[in-house]
PDB file of N, CA and C in Angstrom:
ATOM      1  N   UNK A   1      83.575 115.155 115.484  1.00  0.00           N
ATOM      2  CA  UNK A   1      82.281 115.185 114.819  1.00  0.00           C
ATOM      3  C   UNK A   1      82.279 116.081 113.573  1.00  0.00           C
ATOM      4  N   UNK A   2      83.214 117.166 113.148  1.00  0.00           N
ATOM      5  CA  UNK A   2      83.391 117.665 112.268  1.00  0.00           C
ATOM      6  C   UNK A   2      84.314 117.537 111.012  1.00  0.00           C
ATOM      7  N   UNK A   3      84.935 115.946 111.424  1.00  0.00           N
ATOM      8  CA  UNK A   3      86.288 115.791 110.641  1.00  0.00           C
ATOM      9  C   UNK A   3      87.662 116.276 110.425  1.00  0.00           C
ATOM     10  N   UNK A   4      87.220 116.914 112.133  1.00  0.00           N
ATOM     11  CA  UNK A   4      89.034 117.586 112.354  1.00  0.00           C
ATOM     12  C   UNK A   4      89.899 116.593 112.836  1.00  0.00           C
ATOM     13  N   UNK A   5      91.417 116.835 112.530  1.00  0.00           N
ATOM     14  CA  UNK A   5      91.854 115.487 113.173  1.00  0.00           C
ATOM     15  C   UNK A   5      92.915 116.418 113.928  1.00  0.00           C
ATOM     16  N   UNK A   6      93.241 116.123 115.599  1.00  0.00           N
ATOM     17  CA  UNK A   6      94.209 116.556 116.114  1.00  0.00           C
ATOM     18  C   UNK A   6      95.395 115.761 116.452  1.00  0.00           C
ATOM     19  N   UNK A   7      96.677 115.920 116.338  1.00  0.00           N
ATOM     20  CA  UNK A   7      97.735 115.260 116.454  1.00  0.00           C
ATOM     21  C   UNK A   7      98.309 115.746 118.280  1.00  0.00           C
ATOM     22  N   UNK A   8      97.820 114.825 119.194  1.00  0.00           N
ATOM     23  CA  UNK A   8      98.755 115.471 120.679  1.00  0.00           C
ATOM     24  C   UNK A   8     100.230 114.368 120.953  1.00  0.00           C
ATOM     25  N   UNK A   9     100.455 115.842 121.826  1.00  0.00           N
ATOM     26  CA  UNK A   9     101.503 114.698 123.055  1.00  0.00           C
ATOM     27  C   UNK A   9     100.900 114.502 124.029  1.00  0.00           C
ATOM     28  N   UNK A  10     101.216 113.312 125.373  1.00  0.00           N
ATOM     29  CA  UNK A  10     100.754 112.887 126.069  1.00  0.00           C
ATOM     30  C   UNK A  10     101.419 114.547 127.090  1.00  0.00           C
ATOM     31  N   UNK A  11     101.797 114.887 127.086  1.00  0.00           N
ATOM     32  CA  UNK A  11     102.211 116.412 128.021  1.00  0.00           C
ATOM     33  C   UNK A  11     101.584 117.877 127.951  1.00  0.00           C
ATOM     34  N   UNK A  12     101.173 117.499 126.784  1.00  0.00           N
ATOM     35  CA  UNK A  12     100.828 118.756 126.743  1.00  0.00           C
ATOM     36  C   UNK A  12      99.230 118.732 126.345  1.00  0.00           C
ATOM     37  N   UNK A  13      98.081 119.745 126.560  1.00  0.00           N
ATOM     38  CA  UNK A  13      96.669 119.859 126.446  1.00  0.00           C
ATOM     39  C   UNK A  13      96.434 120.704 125.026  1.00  0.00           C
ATOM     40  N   UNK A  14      98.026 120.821 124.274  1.00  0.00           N
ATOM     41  CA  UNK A  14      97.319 121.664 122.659  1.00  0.00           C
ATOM     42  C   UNK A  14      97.940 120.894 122.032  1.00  0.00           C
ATOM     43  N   UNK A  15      97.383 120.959 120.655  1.00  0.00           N
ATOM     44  CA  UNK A  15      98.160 119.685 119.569  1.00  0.00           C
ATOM     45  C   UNK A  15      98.730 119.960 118.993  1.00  0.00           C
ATOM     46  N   UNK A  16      99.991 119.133 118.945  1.00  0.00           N
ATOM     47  CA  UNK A  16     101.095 119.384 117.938  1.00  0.00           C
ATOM     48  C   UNK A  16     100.354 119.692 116.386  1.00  0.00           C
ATOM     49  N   UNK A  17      99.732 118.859 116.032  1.00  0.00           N
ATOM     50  CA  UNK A  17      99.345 119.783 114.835  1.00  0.00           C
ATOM     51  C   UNK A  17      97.748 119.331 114.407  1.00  0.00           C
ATOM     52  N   UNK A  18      97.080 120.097 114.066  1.00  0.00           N
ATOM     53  CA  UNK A  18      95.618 120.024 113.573  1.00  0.00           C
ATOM     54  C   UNK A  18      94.957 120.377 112.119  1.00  0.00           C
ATOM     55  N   UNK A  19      94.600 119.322 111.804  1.00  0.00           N
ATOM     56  CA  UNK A  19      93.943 119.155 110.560  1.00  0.00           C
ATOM     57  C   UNK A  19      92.428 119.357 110.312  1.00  0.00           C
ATOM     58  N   UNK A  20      92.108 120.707 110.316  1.00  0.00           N
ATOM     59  CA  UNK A  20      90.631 121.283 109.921  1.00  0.00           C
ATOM     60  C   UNK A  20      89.606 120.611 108.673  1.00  0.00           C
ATOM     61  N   UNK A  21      88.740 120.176 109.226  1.00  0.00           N
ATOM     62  CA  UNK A  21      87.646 119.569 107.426  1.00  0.00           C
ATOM     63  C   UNK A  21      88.766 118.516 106.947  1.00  0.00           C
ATOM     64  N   UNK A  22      89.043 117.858 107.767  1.00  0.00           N
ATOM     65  CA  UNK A  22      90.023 116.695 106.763  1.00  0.00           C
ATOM     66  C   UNK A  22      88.820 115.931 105.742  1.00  0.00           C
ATOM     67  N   UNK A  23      87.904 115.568 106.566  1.00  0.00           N
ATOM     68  CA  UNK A  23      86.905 114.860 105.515  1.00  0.00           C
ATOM     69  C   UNK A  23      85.474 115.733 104.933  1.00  0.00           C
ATOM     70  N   UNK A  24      86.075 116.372 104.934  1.00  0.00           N
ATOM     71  CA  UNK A  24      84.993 117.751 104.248  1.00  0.00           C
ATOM     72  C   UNK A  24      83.769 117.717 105.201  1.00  0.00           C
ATOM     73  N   UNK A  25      84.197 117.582 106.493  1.00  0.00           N
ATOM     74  CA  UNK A  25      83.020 118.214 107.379  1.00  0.00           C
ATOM     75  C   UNK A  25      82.182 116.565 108.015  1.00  0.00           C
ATOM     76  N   UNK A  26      82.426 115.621 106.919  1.00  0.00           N
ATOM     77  CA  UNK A  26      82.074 114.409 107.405  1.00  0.00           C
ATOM     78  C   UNK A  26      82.933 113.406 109.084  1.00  0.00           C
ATOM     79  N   UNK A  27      81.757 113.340 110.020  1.00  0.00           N
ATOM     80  CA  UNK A  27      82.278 113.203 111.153  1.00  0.00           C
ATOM     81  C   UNK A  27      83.514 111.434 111.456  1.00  0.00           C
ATOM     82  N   UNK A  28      84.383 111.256 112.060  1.00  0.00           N
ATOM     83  CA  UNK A  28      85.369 110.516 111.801  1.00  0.00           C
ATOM     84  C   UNK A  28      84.580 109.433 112.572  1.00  0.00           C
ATOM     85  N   UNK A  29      84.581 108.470 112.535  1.00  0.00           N
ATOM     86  CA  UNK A  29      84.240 106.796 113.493  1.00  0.00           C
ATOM     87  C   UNK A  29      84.923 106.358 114.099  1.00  0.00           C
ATOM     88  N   UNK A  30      86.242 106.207 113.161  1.00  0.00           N
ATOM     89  CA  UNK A  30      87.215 105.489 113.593  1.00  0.00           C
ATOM     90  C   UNK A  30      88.719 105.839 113.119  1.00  0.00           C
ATOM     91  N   UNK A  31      89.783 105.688 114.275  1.00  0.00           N
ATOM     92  CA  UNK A  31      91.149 106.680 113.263  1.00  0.00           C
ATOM     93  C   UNK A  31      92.294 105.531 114.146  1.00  0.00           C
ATOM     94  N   UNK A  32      93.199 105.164 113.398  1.00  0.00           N
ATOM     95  CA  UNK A  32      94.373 103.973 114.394  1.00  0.00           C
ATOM     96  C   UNK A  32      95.613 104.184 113.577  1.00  0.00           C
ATOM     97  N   UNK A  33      96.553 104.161 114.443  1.00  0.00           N
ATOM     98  CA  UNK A  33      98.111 103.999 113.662  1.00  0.00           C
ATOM     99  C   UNK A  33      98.290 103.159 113.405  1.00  0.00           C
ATOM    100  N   UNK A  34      98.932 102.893 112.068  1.00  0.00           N
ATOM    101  CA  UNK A  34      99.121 101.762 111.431  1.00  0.00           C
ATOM    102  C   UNK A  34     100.310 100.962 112.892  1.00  0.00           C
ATOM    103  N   UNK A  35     100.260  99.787 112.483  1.00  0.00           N
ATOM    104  CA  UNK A  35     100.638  98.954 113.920  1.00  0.00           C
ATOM    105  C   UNK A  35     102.609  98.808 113.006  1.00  0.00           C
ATOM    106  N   UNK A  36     102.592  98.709 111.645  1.00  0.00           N
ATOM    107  CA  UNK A  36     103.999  98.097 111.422  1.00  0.00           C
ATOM    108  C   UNK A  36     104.848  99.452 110.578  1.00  0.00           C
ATOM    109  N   UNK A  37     104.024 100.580 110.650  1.00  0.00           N
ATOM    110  CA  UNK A  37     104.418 101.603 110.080  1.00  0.00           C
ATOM    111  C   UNK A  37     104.414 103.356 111.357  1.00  0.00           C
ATOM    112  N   UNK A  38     105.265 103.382 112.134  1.00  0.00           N
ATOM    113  CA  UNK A  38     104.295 104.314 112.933  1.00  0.00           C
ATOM    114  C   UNK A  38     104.126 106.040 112.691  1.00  0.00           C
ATOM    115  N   UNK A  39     104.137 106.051 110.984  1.00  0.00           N
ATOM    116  CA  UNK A  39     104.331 107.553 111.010  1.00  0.00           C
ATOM    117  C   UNK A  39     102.582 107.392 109.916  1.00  0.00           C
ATOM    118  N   UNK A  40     102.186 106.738 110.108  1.00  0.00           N
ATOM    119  CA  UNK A  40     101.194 106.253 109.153  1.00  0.00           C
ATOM    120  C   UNK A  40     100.117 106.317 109.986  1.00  0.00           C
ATOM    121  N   UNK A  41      98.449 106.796 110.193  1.00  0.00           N
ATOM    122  CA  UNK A  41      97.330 106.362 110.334  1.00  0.00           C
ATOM    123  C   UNK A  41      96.352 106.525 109.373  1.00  0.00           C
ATOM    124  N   UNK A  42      94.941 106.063 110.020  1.00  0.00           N
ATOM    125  CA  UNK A  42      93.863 105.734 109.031  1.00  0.00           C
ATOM    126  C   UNK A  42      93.106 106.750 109.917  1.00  0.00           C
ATOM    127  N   UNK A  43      91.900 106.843 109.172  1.00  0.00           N
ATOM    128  CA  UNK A  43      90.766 107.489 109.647  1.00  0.00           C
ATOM    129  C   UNK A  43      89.886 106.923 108.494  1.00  0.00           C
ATOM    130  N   UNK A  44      88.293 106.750 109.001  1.00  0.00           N
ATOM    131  CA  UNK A  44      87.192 106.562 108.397  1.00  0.00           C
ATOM    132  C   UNK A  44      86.028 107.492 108.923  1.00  0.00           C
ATOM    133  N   UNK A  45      85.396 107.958 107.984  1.00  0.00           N
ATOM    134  CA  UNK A  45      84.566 108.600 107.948  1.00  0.00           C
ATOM    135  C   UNK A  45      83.132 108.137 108.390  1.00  0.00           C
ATOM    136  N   UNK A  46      81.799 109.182 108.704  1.00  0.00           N
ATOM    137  CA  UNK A  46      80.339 108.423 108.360  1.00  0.00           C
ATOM    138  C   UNK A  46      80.064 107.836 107.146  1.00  0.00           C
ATOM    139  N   UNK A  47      80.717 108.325 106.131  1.00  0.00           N
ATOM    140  CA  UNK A  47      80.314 107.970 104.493  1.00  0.00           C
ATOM    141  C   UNK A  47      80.836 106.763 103.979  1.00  0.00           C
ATOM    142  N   UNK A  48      81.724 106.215 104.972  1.00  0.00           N
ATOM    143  CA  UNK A  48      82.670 104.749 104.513  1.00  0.00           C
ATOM    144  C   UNK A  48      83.912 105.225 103.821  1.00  0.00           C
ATOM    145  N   UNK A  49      84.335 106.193 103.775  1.00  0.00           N
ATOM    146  CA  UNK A  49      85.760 106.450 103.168  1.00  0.00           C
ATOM    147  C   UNK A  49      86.352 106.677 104.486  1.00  0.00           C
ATOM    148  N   UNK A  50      87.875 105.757 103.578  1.00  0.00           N
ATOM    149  CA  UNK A  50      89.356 105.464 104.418  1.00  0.00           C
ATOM    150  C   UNK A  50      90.098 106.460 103.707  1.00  0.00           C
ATOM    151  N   UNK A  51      90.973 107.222 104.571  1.00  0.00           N
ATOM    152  CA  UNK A  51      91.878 107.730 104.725  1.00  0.00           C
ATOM    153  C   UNK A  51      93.194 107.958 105.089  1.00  0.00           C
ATOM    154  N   UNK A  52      94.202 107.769 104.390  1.00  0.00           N
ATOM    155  CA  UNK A  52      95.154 107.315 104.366  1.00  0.00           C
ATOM    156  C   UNK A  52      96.495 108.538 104.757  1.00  0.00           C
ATOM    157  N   UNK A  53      96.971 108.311 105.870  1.00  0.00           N
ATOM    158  CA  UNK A  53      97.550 109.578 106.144  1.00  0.00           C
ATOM    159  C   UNK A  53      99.093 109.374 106.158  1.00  0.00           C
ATOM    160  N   UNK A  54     100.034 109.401 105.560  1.00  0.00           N
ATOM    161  CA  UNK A  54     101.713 109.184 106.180  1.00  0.00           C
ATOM    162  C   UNK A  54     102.379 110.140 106.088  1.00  0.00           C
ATOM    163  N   UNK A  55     102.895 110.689 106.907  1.00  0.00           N
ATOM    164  CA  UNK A  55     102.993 112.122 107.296  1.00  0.00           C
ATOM    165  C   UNK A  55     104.724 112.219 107.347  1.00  0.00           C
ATOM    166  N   UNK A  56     105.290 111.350 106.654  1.00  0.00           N
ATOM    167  CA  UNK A  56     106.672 111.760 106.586  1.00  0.00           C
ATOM    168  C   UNK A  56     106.403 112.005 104.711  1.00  0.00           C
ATOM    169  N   UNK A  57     105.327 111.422 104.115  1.00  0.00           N
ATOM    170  CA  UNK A  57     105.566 111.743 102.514  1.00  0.00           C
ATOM    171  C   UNK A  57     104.700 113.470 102.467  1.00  0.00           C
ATOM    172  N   UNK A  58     103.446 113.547 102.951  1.00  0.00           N
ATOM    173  CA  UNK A  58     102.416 114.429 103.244  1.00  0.00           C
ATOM    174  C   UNK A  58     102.112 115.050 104.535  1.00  0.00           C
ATOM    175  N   UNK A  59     102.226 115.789 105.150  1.00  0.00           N
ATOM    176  CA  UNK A  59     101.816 116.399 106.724  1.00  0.00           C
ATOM    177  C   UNK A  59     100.794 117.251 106.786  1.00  0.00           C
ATOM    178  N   UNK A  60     100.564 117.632 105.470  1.00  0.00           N
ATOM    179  CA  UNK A  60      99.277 118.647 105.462  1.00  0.00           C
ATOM    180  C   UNK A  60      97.618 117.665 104.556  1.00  0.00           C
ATOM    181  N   UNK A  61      97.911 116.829 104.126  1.00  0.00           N
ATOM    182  CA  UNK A  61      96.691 115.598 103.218  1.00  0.00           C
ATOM    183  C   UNK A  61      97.319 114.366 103.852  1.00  0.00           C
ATOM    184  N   UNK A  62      96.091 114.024 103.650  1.00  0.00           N
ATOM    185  CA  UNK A  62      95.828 112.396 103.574  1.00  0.00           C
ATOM    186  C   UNK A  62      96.523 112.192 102.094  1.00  0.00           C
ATOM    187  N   UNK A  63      97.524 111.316 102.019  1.00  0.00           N
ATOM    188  CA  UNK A  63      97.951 110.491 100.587  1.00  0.00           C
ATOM    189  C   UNK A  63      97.283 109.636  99.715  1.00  0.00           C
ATOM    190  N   UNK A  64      96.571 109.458 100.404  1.00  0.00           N
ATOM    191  CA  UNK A  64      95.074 108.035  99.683  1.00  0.00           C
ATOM    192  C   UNK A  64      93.701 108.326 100.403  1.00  0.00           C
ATOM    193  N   UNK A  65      92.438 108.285  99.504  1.00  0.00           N
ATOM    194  CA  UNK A  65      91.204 107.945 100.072  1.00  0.00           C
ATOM    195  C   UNK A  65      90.474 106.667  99.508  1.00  0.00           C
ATOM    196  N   UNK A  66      90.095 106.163  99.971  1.00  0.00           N
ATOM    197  CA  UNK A  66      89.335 104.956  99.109  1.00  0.00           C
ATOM    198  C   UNK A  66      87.620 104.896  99.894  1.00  0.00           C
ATOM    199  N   UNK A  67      86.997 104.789  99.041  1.00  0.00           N
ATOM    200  CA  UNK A  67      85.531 104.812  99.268  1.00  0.00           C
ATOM    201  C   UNK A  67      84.872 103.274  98.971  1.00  0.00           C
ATOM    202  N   UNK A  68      84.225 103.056  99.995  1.00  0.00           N
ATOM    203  CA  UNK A  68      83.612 101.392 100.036  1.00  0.00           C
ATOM    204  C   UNK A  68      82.118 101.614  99.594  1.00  0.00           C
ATOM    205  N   UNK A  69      82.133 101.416  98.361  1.00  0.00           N
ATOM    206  CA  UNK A  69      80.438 101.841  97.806  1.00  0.00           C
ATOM    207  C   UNK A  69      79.656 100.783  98.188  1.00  0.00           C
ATOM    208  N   UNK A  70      79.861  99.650  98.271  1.00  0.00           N
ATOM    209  CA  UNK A  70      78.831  98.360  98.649  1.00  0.00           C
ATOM    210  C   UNK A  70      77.815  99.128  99.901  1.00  0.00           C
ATOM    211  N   UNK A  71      78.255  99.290 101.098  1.00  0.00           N
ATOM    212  CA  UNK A  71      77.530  99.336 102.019  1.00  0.00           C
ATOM    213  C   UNK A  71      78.161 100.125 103.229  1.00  0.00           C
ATOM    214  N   UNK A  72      77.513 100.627 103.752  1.00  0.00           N
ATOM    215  CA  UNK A  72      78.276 101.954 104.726  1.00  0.00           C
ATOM    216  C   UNK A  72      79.261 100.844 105.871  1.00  0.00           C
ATOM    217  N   UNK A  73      79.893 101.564 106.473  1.00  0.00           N
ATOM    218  CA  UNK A  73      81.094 100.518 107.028  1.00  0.00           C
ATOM    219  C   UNK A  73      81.048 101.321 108.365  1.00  0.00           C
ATOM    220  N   UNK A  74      81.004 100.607 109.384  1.00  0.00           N
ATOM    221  CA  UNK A  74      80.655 100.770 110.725  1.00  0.00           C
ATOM    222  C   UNK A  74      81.801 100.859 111.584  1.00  0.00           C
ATOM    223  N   UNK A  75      82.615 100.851 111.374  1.00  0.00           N
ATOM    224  CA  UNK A  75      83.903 100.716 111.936  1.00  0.00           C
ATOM    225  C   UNK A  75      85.436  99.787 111.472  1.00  0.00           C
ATOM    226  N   UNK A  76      86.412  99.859 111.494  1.00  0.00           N
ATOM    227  CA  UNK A  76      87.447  99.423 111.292  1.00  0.00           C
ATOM    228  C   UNK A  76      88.280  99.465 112.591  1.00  0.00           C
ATOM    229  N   UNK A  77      89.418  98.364 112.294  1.00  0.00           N
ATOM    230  CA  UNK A  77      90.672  98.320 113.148  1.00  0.00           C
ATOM    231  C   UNK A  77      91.307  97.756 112.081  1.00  0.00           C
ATOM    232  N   UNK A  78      92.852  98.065 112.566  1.00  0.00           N
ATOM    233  CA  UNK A  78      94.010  97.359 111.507  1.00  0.00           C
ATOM    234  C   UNK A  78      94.826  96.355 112.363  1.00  0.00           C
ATOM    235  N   UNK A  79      95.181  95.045 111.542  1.00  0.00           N
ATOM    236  CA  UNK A  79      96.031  93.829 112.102  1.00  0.00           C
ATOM    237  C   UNK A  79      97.214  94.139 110.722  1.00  0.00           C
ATOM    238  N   UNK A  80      98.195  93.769 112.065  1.00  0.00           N
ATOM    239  CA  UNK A  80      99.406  93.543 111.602  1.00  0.00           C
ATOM    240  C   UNK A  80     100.532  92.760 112.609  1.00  0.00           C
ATOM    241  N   UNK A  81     102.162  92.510 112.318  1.00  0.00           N
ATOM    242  CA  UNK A  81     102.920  92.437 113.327  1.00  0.00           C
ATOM    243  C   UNK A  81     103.770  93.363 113.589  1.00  0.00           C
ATOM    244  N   UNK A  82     103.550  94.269 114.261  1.00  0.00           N
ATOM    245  CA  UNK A  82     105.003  95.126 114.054  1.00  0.00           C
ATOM    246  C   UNK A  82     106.376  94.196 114.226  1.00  0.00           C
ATOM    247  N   UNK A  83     106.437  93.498 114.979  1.00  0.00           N
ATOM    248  CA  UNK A  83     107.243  92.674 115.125  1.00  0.00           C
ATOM    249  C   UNK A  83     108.371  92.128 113.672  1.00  0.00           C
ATOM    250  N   UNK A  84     107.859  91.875 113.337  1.00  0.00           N
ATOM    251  CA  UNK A  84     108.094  91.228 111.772  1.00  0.00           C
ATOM    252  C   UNK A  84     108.168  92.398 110.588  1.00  0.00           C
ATOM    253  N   UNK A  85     109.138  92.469 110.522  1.00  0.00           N
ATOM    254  CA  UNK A  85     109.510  93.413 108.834  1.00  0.00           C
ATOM    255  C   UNK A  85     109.067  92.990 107.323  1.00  0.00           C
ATOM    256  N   UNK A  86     108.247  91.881 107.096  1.00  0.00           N
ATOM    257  CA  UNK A  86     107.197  91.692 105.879  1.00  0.00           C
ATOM    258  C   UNK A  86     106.469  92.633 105.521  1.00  0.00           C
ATOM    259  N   UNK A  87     106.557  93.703 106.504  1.00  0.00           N
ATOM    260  CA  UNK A  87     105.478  94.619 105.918  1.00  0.00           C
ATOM    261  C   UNK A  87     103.680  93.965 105.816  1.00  0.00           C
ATOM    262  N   UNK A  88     103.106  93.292 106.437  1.00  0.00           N
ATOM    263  CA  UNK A  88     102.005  92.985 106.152  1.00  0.00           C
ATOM    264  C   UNK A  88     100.990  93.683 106.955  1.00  0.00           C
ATOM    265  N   UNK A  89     100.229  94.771 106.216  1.00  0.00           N
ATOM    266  CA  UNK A  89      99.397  95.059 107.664  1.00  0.00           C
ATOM    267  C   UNK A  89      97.926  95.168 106.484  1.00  0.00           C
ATOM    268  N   UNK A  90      96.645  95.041 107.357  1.00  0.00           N
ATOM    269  CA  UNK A  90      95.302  94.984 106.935  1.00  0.00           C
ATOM    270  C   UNK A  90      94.230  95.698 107.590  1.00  0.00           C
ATOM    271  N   UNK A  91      93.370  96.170 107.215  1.00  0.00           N
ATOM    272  CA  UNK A  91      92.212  96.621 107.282  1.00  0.00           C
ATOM    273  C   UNK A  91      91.114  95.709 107.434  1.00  0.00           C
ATOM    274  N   UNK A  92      90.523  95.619 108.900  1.00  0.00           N
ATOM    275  CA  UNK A  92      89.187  95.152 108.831  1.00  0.00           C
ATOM    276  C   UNK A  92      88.069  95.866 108.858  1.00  0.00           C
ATOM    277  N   UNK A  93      87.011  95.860 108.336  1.00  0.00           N
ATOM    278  CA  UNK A  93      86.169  96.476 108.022  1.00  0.00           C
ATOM    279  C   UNK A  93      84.682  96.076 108.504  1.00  0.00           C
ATOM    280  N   UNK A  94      83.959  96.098 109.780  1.00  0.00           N
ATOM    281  CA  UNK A  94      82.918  95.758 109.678  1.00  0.00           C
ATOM    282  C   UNK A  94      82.209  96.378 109.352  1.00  0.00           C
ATOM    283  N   UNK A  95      80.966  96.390 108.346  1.00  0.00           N
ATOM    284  CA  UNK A  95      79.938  96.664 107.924  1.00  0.00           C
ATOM    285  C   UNK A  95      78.465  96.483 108.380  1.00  0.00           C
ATOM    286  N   UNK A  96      77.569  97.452 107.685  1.00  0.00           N
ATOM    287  CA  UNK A  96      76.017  97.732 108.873  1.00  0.00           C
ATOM    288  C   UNK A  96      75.359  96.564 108.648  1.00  0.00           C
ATOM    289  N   UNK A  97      75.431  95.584 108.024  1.00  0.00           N
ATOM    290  CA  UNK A  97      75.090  93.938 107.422  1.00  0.00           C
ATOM    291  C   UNK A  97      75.609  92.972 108.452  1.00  0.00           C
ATOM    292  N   UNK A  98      76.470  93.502 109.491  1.00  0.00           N
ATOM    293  CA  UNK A  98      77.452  92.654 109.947  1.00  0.00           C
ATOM    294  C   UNK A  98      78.746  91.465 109.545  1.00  0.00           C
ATOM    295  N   UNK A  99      78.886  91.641 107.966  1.00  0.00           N
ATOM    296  CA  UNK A  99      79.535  91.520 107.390  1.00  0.00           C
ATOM    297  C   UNK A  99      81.069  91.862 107.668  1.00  0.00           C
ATOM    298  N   UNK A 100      82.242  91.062 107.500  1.00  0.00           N
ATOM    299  CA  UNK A 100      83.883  91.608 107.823  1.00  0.00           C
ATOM    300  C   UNK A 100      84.499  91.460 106.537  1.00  0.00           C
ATOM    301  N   UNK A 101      84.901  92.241 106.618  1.00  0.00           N
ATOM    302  CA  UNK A 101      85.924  92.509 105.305  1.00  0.00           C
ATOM    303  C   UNK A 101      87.456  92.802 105.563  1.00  0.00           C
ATOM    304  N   UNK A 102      88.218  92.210 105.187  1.00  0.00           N
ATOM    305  CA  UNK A 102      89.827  92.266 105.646  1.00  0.00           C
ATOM    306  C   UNK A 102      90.413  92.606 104.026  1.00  0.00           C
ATOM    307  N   UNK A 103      91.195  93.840 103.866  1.00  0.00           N
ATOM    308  CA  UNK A 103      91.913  94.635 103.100  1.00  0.00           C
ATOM    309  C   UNK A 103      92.885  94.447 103.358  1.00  0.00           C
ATOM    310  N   UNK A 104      93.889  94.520 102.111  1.00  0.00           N
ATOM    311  CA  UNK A 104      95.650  94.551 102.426  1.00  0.00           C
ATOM    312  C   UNK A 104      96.031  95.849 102.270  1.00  0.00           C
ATOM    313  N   UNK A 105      96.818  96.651 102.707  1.00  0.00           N
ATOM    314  CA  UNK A 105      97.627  97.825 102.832  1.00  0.00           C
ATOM    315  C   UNK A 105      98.604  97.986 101.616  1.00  0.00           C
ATOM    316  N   UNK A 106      98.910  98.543 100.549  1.00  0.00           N
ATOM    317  CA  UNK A 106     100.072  98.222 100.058  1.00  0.00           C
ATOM    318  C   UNK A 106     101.497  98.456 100.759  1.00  0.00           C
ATOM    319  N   UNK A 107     102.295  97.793 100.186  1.00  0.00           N
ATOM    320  CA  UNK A 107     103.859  98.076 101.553  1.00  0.00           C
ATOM    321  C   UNK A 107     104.102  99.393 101.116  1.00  0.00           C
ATOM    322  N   UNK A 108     103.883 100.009 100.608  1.00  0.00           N
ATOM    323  CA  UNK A 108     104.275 101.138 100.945  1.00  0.00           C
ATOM    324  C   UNK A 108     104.309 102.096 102.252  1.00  0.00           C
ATOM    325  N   UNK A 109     102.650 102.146 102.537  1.00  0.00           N
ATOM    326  CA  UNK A 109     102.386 102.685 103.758  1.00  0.00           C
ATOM    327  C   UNK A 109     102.330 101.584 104.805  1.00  0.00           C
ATOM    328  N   UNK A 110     103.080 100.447 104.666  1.00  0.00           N
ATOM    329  CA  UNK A 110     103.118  99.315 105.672  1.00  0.00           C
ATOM    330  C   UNK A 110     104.538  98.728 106.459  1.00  0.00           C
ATOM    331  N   UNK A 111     105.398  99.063 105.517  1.00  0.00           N
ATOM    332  CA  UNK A 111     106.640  98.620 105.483  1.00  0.00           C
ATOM    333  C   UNK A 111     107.142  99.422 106.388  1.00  0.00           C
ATOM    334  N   UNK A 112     108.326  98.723 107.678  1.00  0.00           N
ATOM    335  CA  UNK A 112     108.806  99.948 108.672  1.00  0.00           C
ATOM    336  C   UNK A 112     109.700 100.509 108.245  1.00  0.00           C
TER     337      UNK A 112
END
């Protein structure tokens, strides 16, 4: 609720590592590992900004934010195959309209 993000192991009850005010205090909705990249997740905020985290380039920031000005965005999940090395993975986006919106990832943060 404060925009901290904690990183655990399934063993242990303290986190490998924790990220204080990642979104300047704005509370998180929604946060998923990228499915074809696994050092990569997202997080979204109340405000509709995505956050872009890959933590073998950055471990202390998010590498990308992108802000969806149209209309506040209610939640996300990401499709991809891990299966398949195309690198294709996406962002869906539902919105408070009930509206879906599907985003492409660039391969950068997609590619395994």
């Amino acid at each position: 609720s404060d925009g901290s993000i904690r990183l655990h192991q399934m063993t242990s009850e303290h986190p490998l590592m924790q990220w204080n005010d990642s979104t300047k205090g704005q509370p998180i909705i929604a946060l998923q590992w990228a499915l074809t990249r696994p050092a990569v997740f997202f997080a979204l905020d109340a405000s509709s900004n995505i956050y872009i985290w890959d933590l073998l380039e950055n471990d202390l920031l998010p590498v990308a934010k992108q802000t969806i000005p149209s209309e506040k965005v209610v939640t996300m999940t990401l499709l991809g195959e891990p299966e398949k090395a195309n690198g294709l993975l996406g962002i869906v986006l539902a919105k408070e309209s009930g509206q879906i919106d599907i985003q492409y990832v660039k391969k950068k943060w997609a590619l395994p």
